Coordinates of N, CA and C and ligand atoms in Angstrom, one line a residue:
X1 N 105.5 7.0 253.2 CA 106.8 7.7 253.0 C 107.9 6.9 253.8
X2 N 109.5 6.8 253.4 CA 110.1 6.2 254.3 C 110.8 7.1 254.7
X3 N 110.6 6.8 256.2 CA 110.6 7.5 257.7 C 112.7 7.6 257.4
X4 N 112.9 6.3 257.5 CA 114.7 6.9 257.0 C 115.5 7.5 256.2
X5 N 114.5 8.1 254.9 CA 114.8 9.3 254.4 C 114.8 10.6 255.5
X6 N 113.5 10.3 255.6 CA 113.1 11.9 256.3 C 114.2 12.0 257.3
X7 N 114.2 11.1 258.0 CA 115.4 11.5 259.4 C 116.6 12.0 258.6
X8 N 117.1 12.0 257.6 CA 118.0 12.2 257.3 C 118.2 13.6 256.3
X9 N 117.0 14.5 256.2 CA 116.5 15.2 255.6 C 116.3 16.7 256.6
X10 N 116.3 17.7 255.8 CA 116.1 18.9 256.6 C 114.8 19.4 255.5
X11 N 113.5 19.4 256.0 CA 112.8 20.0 255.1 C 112.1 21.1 255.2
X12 N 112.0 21.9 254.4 CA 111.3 23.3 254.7 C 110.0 22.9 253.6
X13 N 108.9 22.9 254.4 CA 107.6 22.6 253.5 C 106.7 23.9 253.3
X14 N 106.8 24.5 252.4 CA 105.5 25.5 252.1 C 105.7 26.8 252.7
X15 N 106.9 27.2 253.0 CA 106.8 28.5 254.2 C 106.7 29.3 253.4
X16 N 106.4 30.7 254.4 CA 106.1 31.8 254.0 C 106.3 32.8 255.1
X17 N 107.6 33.5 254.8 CA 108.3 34.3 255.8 C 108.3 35.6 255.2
X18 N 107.9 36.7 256.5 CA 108.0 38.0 256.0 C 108.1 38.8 257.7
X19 N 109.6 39.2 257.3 CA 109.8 40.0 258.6 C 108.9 41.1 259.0
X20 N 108.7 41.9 260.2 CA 107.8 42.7 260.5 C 107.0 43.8 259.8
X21 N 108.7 44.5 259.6 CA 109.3 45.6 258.9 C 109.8 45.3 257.6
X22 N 109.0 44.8 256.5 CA 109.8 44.5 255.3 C 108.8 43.5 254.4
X23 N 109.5 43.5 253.6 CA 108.2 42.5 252.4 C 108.7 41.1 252.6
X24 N 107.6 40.0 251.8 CA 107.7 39.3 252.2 C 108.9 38.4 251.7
X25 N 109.4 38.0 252.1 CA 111.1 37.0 251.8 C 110.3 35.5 251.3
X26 N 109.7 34.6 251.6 CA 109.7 33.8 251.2 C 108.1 33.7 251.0
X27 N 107.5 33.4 250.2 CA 106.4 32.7 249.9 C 105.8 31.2 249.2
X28 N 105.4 30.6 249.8 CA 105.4 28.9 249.8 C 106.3 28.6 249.1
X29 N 107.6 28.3 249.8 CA 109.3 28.1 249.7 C 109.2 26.8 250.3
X30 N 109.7 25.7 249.1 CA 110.2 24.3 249.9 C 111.3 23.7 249.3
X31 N 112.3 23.2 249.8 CA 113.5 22.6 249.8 C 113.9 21.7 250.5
X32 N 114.6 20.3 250.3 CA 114.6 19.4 251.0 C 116.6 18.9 251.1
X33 N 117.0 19.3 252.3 CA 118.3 19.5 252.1 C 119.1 17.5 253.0
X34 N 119.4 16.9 251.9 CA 120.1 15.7 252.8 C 121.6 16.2 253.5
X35 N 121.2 16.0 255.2 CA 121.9 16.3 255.7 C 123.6 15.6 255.7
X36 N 123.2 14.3 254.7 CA 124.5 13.8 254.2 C 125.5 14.4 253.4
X37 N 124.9 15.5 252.5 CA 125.5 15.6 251.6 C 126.1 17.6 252.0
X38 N 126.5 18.5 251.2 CA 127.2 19.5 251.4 C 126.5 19.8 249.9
X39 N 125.5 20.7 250.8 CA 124.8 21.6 249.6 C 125.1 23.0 249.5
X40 N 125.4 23.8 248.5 CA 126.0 25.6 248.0 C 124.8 25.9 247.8
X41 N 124.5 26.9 248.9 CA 123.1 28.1 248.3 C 124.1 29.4 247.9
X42 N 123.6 30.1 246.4 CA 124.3 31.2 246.1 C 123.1 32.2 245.4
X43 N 123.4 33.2 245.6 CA 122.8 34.2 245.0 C 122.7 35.7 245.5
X44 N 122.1 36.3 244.4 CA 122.7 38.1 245.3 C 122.4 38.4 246.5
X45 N 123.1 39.2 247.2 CA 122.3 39.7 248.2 C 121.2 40.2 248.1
X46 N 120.8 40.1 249.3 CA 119.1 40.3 249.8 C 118.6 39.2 249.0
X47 N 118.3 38.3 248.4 CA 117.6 37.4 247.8 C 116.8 36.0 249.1
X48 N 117.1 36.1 249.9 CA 117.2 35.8 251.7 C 117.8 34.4 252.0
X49 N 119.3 34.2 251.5 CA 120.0 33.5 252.3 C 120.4 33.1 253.6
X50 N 120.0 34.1 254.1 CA 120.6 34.4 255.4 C 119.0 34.0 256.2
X51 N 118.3 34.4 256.1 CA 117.4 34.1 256.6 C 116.6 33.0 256.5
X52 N 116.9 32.6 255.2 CA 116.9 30.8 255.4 C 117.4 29.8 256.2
X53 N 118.8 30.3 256.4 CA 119.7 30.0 258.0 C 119.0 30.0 258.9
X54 N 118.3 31.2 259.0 CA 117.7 31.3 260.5 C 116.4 30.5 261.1
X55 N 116.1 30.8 259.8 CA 114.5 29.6 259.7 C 114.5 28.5 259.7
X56 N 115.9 27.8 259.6 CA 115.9 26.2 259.5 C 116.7 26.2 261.3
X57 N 117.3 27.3 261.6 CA 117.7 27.2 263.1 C 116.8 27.5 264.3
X58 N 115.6 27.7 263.1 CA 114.8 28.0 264.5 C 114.6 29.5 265.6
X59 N 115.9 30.3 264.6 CA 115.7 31.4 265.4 C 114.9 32.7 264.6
X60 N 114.2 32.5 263.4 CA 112.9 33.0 263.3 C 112.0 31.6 262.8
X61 N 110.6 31.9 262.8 CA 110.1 31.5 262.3 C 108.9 31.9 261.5
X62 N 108.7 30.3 260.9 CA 107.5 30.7 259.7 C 106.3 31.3 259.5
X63 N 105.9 32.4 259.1 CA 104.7 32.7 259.3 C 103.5 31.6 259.0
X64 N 103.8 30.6 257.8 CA 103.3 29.1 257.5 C 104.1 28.4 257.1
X65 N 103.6 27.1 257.0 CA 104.2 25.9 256.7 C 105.3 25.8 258.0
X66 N 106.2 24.5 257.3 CA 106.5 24.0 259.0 C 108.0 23.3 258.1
X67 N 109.2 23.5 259.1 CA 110.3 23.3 258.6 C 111.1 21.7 260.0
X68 N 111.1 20.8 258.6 CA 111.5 19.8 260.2 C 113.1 19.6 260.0
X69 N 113.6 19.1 261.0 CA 114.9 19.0 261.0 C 115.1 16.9 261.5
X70 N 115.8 16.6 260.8 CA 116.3 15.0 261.0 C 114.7 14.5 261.5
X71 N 113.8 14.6 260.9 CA 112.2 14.2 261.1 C 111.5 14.8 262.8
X72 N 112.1 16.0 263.0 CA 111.5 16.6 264.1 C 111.0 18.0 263.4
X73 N 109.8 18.7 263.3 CA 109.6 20.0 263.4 C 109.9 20.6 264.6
X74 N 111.0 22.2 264.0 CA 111.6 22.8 264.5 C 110.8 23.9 265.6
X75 N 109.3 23.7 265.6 CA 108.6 24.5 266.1 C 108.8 23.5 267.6
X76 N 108.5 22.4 267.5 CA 108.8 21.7 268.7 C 109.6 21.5 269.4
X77 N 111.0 22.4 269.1 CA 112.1 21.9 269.4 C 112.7 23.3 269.9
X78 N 113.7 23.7 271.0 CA 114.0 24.2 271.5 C 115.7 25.1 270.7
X79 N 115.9 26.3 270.9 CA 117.0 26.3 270.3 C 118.0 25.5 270.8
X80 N 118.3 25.7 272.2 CA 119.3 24.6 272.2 C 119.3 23.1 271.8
X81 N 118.1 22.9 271.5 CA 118.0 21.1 270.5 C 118.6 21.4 269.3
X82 N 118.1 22.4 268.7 CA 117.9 22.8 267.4 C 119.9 22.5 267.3
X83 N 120.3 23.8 268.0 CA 121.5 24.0 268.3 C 122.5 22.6 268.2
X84 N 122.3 21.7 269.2 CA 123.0 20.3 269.5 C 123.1 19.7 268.2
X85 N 122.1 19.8 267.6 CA 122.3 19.2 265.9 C 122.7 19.3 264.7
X86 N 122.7 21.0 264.7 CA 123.1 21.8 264.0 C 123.8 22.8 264.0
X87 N 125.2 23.4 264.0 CA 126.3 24.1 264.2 C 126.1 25.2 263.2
X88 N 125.3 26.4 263.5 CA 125.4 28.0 263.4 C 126.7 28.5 262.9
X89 N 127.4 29.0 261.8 CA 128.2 29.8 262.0 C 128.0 31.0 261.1
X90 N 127.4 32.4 262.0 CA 126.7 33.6 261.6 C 127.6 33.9 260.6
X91 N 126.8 35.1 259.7 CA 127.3 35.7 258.6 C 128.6 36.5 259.1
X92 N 128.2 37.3 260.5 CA 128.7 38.6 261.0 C 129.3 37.4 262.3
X93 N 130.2 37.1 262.0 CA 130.6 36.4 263.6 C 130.5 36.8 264.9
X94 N 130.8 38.2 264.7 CA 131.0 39.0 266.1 C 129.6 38.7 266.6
X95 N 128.6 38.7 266.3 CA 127.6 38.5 266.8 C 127.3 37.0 267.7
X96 N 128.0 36.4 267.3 CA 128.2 34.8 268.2 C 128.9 34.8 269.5
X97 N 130.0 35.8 269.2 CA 130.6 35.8 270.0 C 130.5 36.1 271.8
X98 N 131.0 35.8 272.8 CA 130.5 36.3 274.0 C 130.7 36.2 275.1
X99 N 132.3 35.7 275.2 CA 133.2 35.6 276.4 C 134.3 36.2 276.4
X100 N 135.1 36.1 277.4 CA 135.7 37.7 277.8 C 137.6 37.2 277.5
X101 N 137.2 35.5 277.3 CA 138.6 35.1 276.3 C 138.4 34.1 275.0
X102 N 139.4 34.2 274.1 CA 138.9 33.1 273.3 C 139.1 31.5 273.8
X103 N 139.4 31.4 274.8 CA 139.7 29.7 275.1 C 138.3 30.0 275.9
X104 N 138.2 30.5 276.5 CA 136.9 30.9 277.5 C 135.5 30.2 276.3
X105 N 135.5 31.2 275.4 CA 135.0 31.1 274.0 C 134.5 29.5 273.3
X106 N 135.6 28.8 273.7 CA 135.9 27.2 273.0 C 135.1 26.7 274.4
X107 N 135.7 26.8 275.4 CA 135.6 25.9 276.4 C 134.2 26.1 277.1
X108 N 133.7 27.4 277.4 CA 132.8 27.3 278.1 C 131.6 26.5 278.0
X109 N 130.9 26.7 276.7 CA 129.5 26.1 276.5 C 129.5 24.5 277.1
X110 N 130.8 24.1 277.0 CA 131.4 22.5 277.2 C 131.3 22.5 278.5
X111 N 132.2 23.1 279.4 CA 131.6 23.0 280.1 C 130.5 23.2 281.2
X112 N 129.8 23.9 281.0 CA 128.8 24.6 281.7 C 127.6 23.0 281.4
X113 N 127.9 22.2 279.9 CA 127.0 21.3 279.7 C 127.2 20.2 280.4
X114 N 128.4 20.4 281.6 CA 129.1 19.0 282.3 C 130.3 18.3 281.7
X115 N 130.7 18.9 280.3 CA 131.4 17.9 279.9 C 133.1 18.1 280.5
X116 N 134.0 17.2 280.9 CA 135.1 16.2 281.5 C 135.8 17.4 280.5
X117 N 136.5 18.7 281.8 CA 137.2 19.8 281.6 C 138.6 19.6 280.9
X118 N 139.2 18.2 280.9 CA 140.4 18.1 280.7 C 140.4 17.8 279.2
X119 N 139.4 17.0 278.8 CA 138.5 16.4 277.4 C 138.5 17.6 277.0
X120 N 137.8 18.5 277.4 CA 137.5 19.9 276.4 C 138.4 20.7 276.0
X121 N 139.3 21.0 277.1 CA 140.7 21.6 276.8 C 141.7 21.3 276.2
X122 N 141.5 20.0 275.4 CA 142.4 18.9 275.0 C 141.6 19.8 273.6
X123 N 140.4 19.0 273.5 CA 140.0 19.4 272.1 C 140.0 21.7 271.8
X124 N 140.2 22.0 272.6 CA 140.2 23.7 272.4 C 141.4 23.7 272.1
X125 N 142.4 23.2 272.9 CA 143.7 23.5 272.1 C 144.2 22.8 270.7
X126 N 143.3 21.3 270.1 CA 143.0 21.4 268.7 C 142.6 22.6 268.2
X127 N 141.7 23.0 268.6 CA 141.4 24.0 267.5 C 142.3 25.3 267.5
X128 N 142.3 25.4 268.6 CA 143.3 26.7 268.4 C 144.8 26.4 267.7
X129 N 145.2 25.7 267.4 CA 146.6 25.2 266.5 C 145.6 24.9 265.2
X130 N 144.5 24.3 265.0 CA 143.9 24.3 263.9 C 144.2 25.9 262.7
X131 N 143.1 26.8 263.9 CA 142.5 27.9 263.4 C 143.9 29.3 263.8
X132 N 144.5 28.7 263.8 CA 145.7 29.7 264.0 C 145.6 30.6 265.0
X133 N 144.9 30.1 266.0 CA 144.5 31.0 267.0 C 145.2 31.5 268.6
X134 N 146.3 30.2 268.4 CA 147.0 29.8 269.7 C 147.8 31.5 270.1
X135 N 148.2 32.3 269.6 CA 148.6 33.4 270.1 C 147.6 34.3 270.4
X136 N 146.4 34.5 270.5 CA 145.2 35.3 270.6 C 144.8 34.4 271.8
X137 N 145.1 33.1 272.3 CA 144.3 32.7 273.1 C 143.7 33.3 274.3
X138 N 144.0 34.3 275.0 CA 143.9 34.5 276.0 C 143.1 36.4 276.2
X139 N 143.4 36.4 274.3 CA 142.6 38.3 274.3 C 140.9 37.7 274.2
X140 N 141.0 39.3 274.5 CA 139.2 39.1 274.3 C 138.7 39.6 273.0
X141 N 137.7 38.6 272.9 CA 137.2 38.3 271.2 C 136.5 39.6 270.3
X142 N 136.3 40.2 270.8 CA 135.7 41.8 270.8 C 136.8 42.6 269.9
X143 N 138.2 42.3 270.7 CA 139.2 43.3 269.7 C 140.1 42.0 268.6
X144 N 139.9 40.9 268.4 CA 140.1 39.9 267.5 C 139.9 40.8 265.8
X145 N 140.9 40.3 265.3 CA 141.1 40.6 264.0 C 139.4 40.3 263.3
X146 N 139.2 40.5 262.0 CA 137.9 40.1 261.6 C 137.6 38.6 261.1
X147 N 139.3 38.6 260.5 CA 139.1 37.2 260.1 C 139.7 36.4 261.2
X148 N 139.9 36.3 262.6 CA 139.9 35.5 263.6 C 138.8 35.4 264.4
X149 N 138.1 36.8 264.2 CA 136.6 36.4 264.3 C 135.9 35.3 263.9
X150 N 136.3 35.2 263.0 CA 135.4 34.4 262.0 C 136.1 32.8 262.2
X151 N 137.2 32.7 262.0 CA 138.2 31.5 262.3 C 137.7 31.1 264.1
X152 N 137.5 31.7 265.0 CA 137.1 31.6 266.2 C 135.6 31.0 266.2
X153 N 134.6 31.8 265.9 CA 133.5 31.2 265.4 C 133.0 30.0 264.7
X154 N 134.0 29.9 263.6 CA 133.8 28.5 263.6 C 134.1 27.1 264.1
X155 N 135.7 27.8 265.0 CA 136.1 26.9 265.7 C 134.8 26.4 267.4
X156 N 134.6 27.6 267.7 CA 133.2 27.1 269.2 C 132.4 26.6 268.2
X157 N 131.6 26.2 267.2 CA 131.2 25.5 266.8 C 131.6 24.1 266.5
X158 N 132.4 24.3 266.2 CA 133.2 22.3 266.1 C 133.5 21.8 267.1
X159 N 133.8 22.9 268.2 CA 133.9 22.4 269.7 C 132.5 21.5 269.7
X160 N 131.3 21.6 269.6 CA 129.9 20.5 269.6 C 129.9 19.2 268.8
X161 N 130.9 19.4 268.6 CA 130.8 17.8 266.9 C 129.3 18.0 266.2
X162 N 129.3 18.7 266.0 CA 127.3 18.6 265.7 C 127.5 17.9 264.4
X163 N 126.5 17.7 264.1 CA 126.2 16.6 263.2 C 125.7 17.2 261.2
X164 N 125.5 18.6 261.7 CA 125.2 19.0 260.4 C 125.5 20.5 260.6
X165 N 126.4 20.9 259.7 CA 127.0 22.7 259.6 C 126.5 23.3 258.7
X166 N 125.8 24.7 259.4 CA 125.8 25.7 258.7 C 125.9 27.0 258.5
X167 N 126.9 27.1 257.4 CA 127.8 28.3 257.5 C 127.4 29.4 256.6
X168 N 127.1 30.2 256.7 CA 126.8 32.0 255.9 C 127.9 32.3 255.9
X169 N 128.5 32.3 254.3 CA 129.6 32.9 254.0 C 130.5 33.3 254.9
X170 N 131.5 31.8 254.9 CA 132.1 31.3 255.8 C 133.7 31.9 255.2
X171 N 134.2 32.0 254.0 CA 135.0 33.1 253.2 C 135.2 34.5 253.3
X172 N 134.4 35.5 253.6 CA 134.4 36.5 253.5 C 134.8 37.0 254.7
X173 N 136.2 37.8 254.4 CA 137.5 38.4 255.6 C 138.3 37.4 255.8
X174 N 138.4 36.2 255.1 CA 139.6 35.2 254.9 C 140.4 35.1 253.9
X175 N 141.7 35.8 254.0 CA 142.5 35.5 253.0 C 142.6 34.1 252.0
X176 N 143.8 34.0 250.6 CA 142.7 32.7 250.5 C 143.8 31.4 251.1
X177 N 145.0 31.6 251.9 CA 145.8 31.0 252.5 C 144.3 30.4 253.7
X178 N 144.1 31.1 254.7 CA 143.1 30.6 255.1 C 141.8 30.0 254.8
X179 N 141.3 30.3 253.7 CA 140.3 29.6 253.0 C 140.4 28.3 252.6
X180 N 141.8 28.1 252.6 CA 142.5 26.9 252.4 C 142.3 26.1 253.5
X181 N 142.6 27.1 255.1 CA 143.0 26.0 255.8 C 141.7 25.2 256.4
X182 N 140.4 26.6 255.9 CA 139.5 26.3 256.2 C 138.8 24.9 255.3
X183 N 139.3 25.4 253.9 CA 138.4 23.6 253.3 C 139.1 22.7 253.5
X184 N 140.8 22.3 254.2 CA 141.2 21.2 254.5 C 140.2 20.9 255.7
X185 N 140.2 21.8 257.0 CA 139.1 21.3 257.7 C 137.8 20.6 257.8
X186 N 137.4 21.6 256.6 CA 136.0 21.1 256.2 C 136.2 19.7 255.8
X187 N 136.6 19.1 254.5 CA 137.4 18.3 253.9 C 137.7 16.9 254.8
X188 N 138.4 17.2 256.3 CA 138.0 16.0 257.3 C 136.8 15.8 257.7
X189 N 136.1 17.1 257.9 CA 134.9 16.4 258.4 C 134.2 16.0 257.8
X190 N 133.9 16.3 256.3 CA 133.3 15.2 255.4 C 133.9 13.7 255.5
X191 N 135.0 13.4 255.4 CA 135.1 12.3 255.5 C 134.6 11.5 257.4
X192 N 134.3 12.6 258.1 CA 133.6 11.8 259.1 C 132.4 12.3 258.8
X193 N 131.7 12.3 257.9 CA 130.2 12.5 257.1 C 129.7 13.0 258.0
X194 N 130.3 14.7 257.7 CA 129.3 15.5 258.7 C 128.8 16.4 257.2
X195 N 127.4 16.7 257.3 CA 127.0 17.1 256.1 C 127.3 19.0 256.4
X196 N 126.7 19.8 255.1 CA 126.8 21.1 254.9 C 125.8 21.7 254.6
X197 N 125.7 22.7 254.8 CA 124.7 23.7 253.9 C 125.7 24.9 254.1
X198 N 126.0 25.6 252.8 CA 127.6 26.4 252.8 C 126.7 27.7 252.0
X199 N 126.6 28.9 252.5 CA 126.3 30.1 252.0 C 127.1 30.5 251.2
X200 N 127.7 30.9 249.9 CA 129.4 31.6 248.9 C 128.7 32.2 248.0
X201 N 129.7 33.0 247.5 CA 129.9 33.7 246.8 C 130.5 33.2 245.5
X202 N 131.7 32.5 246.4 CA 133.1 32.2 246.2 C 133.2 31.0 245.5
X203 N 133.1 31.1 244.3 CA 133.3 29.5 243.0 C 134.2 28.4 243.9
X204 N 135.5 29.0 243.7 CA 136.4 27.5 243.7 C 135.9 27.5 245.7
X205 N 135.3 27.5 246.4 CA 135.0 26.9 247.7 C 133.6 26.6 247.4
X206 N 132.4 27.0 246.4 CA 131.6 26.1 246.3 C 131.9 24.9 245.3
X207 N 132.7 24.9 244.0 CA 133.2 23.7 243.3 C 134.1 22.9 244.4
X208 N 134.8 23.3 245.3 CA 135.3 22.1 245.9 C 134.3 21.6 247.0
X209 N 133.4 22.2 247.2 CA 132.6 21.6 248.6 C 131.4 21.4 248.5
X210 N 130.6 21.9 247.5 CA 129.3 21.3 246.9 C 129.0 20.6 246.4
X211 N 128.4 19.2 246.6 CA 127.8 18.2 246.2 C 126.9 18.7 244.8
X212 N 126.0 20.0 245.5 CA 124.7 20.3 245.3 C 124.6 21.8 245.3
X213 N 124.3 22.3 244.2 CA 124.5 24.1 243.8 C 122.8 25.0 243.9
X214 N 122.9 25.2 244.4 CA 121.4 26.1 244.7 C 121.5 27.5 244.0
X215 N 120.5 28.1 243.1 CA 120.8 29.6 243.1 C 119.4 30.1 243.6
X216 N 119.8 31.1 244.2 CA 118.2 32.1 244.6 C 118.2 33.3 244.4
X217 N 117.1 33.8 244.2 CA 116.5 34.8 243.7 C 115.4 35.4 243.6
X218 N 115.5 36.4 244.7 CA 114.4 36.8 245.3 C 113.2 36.2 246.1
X219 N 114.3 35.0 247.2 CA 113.3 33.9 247.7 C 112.2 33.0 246.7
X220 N 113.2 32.8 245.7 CA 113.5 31.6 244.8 C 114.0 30.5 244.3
X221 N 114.0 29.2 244.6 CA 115.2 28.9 243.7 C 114.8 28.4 242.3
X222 N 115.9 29.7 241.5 CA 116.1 29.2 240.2 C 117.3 28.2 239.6
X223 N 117.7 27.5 240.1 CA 118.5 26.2 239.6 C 119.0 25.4 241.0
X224 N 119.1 24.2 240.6 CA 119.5 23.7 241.9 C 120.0 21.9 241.0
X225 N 121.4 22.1 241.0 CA 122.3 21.5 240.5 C 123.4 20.5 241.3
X226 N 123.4 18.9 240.4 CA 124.6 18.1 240.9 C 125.7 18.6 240.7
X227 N 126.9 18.9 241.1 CA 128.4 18.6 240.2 C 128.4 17.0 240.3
Ligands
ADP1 N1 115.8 42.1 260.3 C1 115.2 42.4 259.2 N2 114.1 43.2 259.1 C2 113.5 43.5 257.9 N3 113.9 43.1 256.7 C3 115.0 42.3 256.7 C4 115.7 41.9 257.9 N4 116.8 41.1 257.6 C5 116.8 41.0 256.3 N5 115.7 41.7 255.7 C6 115.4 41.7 254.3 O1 115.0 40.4 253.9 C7 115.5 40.2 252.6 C8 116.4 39.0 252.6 O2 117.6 39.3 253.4 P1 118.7 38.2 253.7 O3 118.1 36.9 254.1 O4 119.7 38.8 254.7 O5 119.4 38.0 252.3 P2 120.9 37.5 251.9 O6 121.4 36.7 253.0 O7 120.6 36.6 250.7 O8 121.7 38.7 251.5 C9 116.2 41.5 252.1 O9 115.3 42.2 251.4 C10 116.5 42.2 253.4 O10 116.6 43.5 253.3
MG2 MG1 123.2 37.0 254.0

């Protein structure tokens, strides 16, 4: 097999996931996502989108089979590895959230990792003129609008430049002025070929951002399409 595909590949081989409390979501489920490209998974709820996120992040895992990420399995790899390579942004943002300001929010992870405080505050106050966030800078994230929740959340994530993003309906509680501002952003960082895996609902933000159309159904997939 060549080894420079795989690195470039996120694969989920054979799994079979079933939460504690609940049936089973996925049974010998395999998908092989190039992290080059910006792939649309869509389908109804509960069909386990969401939980597909989490199993390729590492923060559940497979009861079998083995999910690798850029030719590492994810069982060997730590969240925060997992993390550095791949940019999280939850369904429910508030749940990401967890500092007591929003620049706090951008800035801290950065620094706490060592990184050159003047560099990070340079890039947080990008984002916050990005994400329309510059008048909220200083509230705490807890009483944030829902959709600046979510606009905040994906901004601490870009704060990492990570290399491959994945967003769970990244639309939903965004007007579609914002949904705008959000695929212009998206939109650059494709052209710095950062790849996708994009959760929607939402046609015209999976027709402008999907390479590659996934549908699932009932920890299925029944079509999985070029545009
Ligand atoms: N924490 C949990 N415990 C038990 N069952 C769960 C849990 N989270 C999700 N499920 C179930 O797993 C299935 C897939 O859910 P999910 O991945 O959230 O779907 P989607 O994101 O496509 O809406 C659903 O039947 C849901 O009820
Ligand atoms: Mg979901």
């Amino acid at each position: 097999m060549n080894t420079n595909i795989k690195k470039n590949n996120i694969e989920i081989n054979e799994i079979t996931y079933k939460y504690q409390k609940g049936r089973c979501v996925f049974n010998n489920f395999s998908l092989q996502l190039n992290v080059n490209e910006s792939t649309v998974i869509t389908g109804k709820n509960g069909c386990g989108k969401t939980t597909l996120t989490k199993l390729i992040m590492g923060i559940l895992k497979p009861n079998n089979g083995y999910i690798e990420i850029f030719g590492q399995e994810t069982k060997k790899l730590t969240l925060g590895q997992i993390g550095e390579k791949i940019g999280y942004v939850f369904q429910y943002p508030e749940r990401q959230l967890f500092s007591t300001s929003v620049m706090d929010e951008l800035v801290f992870p950065l620094i706490l990792k060592g990184y050159d405080k003047e560099e990070v505050d340079k890039r947080a106050e990008k984002m916050l003129k990005l994400f329309e966030l510059n008048q909220v800078k200083n509230s705490y994230p807890f009483f944030l609008s829902y959709g600046e929740k979510r606009r905040l959340a994906i901004a601490s994530v870009l704060m990492n430049k990570p290399e491959y993003i994945i967003l769970d309906e990244p639309t939903a509680s965004l007007d579609s002025e914002r949904v705008e501002i959000l695929s212009q952003v998206m939109d650059k960082l494709r052209a710095e070929k950062i790849g996708f895996l994009i959760i929607t609902h939402n046609d015209y933000f999976m027709e402008r951002h999907g390479d590659r159309i996934i549908n699932m159904e009932e920890g299925e997939i029944i079509s999985d399409k070029r545009l």
